[in-house]
PDB file of C-alpha atoms and ligand atoms in Angstrom:
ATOM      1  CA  UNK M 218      18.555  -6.971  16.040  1.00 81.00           C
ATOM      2  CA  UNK M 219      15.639  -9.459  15.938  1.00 96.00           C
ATOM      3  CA  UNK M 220      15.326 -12.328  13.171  1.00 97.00           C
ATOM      4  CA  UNK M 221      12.322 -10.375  11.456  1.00 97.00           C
ATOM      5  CA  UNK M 222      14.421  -7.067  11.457  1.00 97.00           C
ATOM      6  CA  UNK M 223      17.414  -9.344  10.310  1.00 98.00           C
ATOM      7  CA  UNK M 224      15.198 -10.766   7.061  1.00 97.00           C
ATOM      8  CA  UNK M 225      14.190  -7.266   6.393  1.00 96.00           C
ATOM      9  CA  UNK M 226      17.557  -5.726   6.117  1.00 97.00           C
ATOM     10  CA  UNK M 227      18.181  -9.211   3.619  1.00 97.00           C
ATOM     11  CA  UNK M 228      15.557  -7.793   1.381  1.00 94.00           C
ATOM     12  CA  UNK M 229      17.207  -4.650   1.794  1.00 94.00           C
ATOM     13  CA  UNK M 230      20.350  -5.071   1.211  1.00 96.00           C
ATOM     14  CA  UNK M 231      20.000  -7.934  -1.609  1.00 95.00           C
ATOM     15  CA  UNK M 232      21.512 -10.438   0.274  1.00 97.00           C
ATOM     16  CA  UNK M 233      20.421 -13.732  -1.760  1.00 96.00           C
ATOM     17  CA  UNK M 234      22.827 -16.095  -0.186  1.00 97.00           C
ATOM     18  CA  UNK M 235      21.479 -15.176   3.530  1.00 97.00           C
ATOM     19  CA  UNK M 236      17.876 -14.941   3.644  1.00 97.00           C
ATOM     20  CA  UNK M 237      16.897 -19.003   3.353  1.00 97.00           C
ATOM     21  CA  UNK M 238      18.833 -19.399   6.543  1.00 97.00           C
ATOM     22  CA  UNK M 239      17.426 -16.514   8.469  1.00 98.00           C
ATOM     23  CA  UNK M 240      13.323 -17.609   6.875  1.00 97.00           C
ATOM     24  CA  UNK M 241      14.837 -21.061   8.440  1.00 97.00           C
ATOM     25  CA  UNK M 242      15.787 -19.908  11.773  1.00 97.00           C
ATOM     26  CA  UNK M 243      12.732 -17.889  11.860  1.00 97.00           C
ATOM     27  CA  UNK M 244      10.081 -20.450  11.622  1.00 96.00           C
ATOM     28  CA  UNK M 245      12.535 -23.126  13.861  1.00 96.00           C
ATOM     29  CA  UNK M 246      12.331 -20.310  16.664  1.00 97.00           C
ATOM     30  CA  UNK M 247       8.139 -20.742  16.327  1.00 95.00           C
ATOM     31  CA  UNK M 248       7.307 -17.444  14.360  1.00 96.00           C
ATOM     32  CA  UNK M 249       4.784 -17.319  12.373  1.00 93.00           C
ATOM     33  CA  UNK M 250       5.108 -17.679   8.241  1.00 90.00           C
ATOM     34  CA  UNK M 251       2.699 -14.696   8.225  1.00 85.00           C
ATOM     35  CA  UNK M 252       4.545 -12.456  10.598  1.00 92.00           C
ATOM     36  CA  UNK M 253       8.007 -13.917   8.340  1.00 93.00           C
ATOM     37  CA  UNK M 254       6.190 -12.453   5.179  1.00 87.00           C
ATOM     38  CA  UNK M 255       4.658  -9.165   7.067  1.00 85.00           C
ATOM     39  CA  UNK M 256       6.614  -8.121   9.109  1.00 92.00           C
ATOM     40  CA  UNK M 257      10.294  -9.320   7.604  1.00 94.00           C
ATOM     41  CA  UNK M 258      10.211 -10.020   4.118  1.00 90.00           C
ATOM     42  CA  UNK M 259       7.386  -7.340   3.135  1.00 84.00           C
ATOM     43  CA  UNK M 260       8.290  -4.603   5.202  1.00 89.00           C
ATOM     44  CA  UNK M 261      11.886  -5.036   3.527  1.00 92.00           C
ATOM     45  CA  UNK M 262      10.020  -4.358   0.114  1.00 85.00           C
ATOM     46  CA  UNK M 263       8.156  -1.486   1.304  1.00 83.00           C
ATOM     47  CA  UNK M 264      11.288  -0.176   2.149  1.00 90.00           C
ATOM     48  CA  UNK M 265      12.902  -1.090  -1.099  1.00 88.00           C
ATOM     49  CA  UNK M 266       9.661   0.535  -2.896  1.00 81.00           C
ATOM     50  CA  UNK M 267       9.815   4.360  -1.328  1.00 86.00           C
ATOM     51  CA  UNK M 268      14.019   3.993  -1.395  1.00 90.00           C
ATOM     52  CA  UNK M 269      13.102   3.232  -5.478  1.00 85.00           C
ATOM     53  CA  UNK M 270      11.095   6.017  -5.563  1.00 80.00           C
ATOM     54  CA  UNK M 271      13.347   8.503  -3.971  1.00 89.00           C
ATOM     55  CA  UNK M 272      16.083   7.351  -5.958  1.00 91.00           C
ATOM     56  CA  UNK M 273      18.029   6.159  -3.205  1.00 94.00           C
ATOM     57  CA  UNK M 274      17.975   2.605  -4.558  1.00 91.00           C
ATOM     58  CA  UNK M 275      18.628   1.626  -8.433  1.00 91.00           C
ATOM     59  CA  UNK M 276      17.493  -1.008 -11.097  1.00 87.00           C
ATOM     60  CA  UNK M 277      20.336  -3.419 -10.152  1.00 91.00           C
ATOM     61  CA  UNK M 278      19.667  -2.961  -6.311  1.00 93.00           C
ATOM     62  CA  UNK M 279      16.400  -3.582  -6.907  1.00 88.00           C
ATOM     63  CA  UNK M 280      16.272  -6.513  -8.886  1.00 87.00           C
ATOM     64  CA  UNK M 281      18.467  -8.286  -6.589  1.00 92.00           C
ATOM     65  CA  UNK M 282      16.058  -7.327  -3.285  1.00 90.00           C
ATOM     66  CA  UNK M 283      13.143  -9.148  -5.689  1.00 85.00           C
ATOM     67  CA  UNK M 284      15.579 -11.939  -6.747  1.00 88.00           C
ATOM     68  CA  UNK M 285      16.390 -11.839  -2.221  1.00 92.00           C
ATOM     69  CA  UNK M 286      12.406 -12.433  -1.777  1.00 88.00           C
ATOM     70  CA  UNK M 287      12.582 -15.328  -4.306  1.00 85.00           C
ATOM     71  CA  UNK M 288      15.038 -17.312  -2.379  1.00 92.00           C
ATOM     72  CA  UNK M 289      13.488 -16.484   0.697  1.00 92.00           C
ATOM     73  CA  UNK M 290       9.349 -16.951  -0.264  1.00 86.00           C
ATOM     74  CA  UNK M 291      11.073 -20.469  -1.418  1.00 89.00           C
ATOM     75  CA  UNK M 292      11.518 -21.567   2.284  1.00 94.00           C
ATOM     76  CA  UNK M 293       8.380 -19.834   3.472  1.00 89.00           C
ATOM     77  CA  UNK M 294       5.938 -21.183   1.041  1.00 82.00           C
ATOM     78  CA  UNK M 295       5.359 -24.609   1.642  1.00 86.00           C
ATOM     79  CA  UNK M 296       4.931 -23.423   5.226  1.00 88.00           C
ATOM     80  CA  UNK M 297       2.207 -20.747   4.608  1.00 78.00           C
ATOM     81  CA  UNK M 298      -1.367 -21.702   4.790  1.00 76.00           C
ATOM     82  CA  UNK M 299      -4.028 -20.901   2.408  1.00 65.00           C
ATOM     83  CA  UNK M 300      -5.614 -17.359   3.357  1.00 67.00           C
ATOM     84  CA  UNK M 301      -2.141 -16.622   4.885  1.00 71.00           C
ATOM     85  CA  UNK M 302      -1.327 -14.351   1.706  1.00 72.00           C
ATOM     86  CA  UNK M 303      -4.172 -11.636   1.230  1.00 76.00           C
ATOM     87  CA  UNK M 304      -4.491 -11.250  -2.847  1.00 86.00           C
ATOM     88  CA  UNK M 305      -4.046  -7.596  -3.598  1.00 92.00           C
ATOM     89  CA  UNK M 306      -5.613  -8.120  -7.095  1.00 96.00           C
ATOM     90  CA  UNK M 307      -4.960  -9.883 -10.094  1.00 98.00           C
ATOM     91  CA  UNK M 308      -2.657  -8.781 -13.387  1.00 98.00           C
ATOM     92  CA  UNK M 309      -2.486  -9.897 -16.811  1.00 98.00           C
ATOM     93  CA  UNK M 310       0.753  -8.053 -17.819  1.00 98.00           C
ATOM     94  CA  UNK M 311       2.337  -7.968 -21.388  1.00 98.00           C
ATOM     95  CA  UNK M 312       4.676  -6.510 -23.417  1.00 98.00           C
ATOM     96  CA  UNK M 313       2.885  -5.223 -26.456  1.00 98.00           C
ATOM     97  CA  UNK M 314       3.578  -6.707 -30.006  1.00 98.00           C
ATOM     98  CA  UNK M 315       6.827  -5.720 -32.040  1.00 98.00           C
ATOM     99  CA  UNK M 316       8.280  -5.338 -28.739  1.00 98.00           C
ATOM    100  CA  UNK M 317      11.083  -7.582 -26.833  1.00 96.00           C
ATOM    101  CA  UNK M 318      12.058  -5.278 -24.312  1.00 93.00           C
ATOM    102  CA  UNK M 319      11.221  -6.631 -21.311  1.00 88.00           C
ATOM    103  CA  UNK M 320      13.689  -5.455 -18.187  1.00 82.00           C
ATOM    104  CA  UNK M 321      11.049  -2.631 -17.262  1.00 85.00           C
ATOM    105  CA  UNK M 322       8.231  -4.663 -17.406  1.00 91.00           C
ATOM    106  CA  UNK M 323       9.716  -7.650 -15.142  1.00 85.00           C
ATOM    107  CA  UNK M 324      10.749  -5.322 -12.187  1.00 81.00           C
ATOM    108  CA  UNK M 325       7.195  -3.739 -12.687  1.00 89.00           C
ATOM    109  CA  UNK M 326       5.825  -7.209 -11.891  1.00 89.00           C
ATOM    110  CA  UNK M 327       8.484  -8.011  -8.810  1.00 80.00           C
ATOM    111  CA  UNK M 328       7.625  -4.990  -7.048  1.00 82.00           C
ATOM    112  CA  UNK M 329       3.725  -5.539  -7.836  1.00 89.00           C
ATOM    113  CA  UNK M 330       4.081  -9.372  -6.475  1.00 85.00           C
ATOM    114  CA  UNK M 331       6.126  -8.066  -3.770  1.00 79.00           C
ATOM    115  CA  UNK M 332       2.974  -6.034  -3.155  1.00 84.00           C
ATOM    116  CA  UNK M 333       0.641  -9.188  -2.988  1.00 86.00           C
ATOM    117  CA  UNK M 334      -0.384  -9.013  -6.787  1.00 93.00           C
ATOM    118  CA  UNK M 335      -0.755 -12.429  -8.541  1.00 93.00           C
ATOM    119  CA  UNK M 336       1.073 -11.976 -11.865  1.00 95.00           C
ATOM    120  CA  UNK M 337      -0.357 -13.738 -15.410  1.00 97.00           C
ATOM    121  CA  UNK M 338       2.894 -12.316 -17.450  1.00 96.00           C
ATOM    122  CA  UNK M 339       2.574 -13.154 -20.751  1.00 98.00           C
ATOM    123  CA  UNK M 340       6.078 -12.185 -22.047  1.00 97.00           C
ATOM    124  CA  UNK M 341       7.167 -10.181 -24.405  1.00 97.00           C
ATOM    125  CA  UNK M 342       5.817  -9.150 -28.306  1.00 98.00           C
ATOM    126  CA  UNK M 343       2.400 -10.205 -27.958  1.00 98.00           C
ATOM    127  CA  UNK M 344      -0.728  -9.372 -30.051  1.00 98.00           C
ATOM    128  CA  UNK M 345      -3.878  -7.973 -29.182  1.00 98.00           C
ATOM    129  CA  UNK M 346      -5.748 -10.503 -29.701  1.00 98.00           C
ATOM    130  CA  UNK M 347      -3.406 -12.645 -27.308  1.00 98.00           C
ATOM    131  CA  UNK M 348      -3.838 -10.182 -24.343  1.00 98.00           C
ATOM    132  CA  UNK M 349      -7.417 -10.003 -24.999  1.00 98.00           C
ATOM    133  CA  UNK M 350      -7.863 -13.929 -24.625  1.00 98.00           C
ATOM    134  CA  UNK M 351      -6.095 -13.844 -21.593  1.00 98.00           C
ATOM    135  CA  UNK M 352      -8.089 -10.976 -19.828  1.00 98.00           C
ATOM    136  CA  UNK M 353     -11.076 -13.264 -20.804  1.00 97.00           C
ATOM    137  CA  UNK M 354      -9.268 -16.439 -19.605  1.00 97.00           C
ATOM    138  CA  UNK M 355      -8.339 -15.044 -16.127  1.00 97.00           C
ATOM    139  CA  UNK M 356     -10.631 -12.147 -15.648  1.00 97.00           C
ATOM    140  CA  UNK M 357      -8.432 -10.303 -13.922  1.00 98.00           C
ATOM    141  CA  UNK M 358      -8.470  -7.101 -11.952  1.00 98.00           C
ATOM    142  CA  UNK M 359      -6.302  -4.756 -14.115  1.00 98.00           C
ATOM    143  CA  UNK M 360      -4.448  -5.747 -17.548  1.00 98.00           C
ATOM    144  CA  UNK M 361      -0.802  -4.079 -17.629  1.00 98.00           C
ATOM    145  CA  UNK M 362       1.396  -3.007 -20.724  1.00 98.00           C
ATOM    146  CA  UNK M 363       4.321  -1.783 -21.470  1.00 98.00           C
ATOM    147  CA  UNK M 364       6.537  -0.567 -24.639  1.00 97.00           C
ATOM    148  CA  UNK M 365       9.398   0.687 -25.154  1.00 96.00           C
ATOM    149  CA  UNK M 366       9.826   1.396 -29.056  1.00 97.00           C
ATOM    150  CA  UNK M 367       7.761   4.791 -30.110  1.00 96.00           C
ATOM    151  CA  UNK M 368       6.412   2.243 -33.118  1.00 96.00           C
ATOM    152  CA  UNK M 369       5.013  -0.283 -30.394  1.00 97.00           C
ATOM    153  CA  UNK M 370       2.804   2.729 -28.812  1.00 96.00           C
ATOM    154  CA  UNK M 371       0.422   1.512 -31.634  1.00 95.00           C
ATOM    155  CA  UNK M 372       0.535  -1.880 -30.827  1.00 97.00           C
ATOM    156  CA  UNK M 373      -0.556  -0.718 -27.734  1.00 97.00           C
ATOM    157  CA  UNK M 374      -3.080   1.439 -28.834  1.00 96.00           C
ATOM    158  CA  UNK M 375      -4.742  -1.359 -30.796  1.00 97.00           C
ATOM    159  CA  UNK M 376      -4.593  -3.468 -28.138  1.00 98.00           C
ATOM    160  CA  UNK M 377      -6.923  -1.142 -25.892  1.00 97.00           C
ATOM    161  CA  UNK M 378      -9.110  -0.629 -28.649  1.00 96.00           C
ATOM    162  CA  UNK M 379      -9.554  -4.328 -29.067  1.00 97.00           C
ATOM    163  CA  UNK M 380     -10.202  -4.689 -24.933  1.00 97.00           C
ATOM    164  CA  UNK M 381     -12.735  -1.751 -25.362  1.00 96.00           C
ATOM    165  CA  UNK M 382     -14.639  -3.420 -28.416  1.00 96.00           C
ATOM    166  CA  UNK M 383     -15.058  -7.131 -26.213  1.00 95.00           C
ATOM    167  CA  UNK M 384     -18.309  -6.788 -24.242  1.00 95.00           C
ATOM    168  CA  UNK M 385     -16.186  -9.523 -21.747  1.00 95.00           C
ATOM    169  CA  UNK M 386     -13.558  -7.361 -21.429  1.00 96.00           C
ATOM    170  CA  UNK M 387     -14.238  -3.618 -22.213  1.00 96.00           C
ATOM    171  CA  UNK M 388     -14.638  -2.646 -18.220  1.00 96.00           C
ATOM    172  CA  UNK M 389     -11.027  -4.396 -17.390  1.00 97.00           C
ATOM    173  CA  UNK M 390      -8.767  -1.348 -16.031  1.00 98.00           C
ATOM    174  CA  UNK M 391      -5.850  -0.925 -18.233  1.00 98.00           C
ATOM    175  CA  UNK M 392      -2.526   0.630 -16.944  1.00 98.00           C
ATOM    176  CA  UNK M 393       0.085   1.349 -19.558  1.00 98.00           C
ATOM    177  CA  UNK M 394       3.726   1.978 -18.742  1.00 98.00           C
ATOM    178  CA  UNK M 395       7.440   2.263 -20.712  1.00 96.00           C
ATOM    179  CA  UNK M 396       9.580   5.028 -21.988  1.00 93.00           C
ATOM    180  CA  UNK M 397       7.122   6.592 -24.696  1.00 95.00           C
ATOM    181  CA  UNK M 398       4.177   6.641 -22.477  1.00 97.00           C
ATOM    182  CA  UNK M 399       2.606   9.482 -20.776  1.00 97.00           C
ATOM    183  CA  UNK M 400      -0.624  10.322 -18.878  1.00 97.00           C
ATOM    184  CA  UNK M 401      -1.779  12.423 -21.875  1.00 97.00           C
ATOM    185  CA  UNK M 402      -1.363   9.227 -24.513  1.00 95.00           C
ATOM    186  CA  UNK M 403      -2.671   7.032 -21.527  1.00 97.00           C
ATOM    187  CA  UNK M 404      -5.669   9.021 -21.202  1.00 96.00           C
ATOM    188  CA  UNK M 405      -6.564   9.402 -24.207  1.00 95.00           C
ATOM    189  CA  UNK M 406      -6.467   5.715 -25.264  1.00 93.00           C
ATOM    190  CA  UNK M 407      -9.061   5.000 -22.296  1.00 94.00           C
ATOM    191  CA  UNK M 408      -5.788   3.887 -19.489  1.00 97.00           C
ATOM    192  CA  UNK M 409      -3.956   4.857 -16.798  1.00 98.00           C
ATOM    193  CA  UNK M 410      -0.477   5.825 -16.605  1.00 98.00           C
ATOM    194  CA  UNK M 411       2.648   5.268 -14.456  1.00 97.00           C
ATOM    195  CA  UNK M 412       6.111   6.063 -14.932  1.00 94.00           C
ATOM    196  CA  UNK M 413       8.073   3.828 -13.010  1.00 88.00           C
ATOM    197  CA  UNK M 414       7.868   0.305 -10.782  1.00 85.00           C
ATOM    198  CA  UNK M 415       7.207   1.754  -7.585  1.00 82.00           C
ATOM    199  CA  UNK M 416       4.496   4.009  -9.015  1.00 90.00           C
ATOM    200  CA  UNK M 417       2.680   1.177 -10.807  1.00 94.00           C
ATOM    201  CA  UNK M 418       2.196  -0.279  -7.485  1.00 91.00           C
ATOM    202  CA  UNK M 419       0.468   2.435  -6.253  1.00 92.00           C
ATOM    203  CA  UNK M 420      -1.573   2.669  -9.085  1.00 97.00           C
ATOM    204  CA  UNK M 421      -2.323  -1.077  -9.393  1.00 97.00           C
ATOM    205  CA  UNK M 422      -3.663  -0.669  -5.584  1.00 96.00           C
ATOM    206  CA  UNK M 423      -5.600   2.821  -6.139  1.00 97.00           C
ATOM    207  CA  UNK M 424      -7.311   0.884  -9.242  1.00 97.00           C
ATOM    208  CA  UNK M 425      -8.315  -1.969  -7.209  1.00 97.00           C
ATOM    209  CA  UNK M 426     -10.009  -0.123  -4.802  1.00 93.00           C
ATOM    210  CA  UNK M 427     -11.231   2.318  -7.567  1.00 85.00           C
TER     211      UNK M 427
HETATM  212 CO1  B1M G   1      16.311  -1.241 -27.109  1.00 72.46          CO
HETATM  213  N1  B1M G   1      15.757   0.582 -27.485  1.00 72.46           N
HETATM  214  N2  B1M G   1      16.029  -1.719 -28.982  1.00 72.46           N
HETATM  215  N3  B1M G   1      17.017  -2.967 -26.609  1.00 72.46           N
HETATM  216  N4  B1M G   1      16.840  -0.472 -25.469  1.00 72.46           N
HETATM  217  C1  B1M G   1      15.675   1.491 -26.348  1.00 72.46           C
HETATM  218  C2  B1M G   1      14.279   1.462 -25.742  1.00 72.46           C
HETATM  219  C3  B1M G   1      16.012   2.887 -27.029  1.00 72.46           C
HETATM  220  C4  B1M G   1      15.423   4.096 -26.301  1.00 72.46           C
HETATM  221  C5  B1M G   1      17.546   3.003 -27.188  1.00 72.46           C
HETATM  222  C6  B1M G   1      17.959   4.284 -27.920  1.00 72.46           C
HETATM  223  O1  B1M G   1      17.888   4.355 -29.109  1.00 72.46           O
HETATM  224  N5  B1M G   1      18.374   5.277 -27.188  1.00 72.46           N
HETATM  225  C7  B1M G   1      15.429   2.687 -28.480  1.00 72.46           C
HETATM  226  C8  B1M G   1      13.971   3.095 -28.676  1.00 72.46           C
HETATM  227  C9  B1M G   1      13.816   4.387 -29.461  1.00 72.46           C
HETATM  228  C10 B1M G   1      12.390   4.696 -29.698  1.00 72.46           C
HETATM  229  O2  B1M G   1      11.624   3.939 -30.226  1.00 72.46           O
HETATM  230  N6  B1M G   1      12.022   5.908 -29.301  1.00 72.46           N
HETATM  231  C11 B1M G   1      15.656   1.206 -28.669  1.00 72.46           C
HETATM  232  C12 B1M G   1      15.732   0.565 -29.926  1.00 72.46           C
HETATM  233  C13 B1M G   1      15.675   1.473 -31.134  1.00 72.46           C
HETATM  234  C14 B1M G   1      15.870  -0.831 -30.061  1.00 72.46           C
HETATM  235  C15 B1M G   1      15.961  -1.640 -31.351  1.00 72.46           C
HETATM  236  C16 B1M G   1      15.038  -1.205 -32.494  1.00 72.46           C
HETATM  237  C17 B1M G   1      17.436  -1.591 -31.770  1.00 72.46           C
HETATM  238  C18 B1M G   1      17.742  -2.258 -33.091  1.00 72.46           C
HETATM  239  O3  B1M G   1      17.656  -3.462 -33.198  1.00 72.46           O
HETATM  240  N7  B1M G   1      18.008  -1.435 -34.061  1.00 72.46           N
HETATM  241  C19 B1M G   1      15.643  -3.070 -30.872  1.00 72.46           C
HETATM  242  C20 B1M G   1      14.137  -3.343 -30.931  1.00 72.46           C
HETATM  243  C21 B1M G   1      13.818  -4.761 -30.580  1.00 72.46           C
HETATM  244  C22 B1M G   1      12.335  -4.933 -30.377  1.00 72.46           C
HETATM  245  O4  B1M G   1      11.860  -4.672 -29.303  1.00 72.46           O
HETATM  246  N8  B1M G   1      11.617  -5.307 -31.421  1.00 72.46           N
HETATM  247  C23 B1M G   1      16.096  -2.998 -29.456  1.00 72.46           C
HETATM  248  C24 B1M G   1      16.570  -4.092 -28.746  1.00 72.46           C
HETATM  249  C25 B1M G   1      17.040  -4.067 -27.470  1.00 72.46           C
HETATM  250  C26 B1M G   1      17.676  -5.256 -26.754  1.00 72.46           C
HETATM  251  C27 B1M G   1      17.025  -6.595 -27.110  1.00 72.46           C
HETATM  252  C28 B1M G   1      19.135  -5.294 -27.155  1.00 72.46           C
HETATM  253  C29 B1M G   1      17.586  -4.837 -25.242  1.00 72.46           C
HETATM  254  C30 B1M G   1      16.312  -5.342 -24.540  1.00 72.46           C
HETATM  255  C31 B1M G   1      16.598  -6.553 -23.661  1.00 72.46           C
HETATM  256  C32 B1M G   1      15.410  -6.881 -22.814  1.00 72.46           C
HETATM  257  O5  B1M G   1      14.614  -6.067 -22.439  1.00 72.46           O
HETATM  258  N9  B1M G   1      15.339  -8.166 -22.489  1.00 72.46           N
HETATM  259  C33 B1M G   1      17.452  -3.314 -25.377  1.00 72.46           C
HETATM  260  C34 B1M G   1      17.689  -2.426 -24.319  1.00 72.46           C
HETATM  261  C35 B1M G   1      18.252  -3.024 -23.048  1.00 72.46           C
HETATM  262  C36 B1M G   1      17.426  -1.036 -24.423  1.00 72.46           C
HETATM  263  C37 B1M G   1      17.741   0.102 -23.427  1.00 72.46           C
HETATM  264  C38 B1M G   1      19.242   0.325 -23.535  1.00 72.46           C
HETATM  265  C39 B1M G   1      17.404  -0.132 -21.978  1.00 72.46           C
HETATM  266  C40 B1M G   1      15.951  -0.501 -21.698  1.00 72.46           C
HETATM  267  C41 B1M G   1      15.842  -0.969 -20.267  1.00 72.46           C
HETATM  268  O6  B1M G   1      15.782  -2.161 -19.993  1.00 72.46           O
HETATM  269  N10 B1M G   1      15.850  -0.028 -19.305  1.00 72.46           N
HETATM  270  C42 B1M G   1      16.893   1.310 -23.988  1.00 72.46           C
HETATM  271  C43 B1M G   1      17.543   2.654 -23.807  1.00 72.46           C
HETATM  272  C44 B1M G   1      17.245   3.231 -22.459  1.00 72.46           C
HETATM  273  O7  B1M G   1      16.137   3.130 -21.970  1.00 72.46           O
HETATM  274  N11 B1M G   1      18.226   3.830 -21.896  1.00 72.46           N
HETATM  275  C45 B1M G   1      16.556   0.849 -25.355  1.00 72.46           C
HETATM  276  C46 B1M G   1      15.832  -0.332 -17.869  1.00 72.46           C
HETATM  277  C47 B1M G   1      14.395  -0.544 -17.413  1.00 72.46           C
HETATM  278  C48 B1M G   1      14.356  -0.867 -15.919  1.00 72.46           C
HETATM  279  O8  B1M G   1      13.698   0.649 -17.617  1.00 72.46           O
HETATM  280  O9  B1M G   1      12.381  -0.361 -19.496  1.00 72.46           O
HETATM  281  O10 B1M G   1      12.203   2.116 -18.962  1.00 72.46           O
HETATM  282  P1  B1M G   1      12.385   0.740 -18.503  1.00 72.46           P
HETATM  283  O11 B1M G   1      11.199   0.393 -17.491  1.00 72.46           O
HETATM  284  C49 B1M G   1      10.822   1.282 -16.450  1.00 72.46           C
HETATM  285  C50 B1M G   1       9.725   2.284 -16.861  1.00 72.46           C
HETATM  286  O12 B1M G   1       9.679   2.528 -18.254  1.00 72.46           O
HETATM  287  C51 B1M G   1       8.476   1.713 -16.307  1.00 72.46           C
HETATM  288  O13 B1M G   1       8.907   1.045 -15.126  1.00 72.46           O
HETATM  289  C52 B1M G   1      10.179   0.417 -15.397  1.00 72.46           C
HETATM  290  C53 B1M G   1      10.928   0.294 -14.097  1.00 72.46           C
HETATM  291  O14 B1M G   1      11.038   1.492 -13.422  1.00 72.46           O
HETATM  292  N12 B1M G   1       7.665   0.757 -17.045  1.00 72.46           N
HETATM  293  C54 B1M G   1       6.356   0.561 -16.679  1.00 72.46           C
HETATM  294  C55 B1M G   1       7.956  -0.099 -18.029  1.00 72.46           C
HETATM  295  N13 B1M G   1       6.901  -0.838 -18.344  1.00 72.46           N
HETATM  296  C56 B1M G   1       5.892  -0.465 -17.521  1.00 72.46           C
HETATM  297  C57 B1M G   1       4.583  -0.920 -17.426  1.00 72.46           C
HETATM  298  C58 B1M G   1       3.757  -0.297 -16.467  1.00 72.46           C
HETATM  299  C59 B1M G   1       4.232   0.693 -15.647  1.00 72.46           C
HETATM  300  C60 B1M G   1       5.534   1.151 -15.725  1.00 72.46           C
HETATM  301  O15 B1M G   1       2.477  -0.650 -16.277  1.00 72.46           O
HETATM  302  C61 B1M G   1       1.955  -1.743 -16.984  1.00 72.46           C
END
């Protein structure tokens, strides 16, 4: 098995304590930090992404293959240039006000930075008018919410409603996510929906392009 294949199967296979060594023997053997990220540490996420979305992999699994890439992006970093990372998009992400559940929403942002999105997260239980400033402070591609309490739908409701009144930030995309979300709630406040980590990737990338 070659180093990149070796890194991959880190991702993979969670394997926190490993992968600075193998990024380390990596670059000392003269590969590139680009091919490192491409073709060892992302294609590992891929994998981790459709395994997610089978549900061949679970929440633990895959929190530790996103805590893997930490320890590994770590080594690579300071070694990557500038351009080396293509920016998939930008995301202000949030969970809504009234709300501190957050485990959904932080493995929604791994798997869309482990998909080349730069995260704003703002944290948890935060007002409209918060997530609006943002949006205008770092104009970003999409703005991403998520609830989990039936009562915080609302929160999230006003929220859009506030996005939609802001000449600055009505045209932002919106995708909405959590347990009492669905596309037909989604749709009707003006968003987009998506039920799951893995899924919000592909959404985040379809609305990008969009
Ligand atoms: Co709370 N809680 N909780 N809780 N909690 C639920 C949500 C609940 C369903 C439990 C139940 O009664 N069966 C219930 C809500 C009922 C309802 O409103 N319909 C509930 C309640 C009632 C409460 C309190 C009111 C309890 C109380 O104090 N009486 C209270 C509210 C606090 C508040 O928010 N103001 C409360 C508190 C808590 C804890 C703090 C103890 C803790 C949260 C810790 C934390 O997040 N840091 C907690 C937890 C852990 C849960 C359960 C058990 C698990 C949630 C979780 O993390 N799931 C939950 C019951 C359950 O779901 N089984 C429950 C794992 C996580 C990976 O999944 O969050 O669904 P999930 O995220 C998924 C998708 O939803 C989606 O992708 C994620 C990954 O696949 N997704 C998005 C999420 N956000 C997305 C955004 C997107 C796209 C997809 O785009 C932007």
């Amino acid at each position: 098995m070659d180093i990149l294949e070796i890194i991959a199967n880190d991702i993979l296979d969670g394997e926190m304590d490993e992968i600075a060594d193998h990024v380390q023997e990596a670059l000392d053997a003269g590969i590139a930090p680009k091919t490192i990220l491409d073709d060892g540490m992302l294609k590992g996420m891929n994998v981790v992404g459709e395994q997610f979305k089978e549900g061949e992999l679970f929440v633990p699994e895959v929190l530790m293959s996103a805590k893997t890439m930490d320890e590994g992006m770590e080594v690579l970093k300071p070694n990557l240039q500038e351009g080396d990372v293509t920016k998939a998009g930008t995301i202000v992400m949030a969970t809504v006000k009234g709300d501190l559940h957050d485990i959904g929403k932080k493995l929604v942002c791994m798997m869309l930075e482990g998909a080349g999105f730069e995260i704003h997260d703002l944290g948890v239980d935060v007002t409209p008018e918060a997530i609006r400033d943002a949006v205008k402070d770092k104009n970003p591609d999409i703005v991403g919410m998520s609830a989990m309490l039936t009562t915080t739908m609302l929160s999230m409701q006003d929220t859009v409603a506030l996005l939609k009144q802001d000449d600055a930030t009505k045209d932002t995309k919106i995708m909405i996510g959590g347990a009492p979300a669905n596309p037909d709630v989604a749709t009707e406040m003006g968003a987009n929906y998506s039920a799951d980590a893995s899924a919000a990737v592909d959404l985040a990338v379809s609305l990008v392009k969009a």
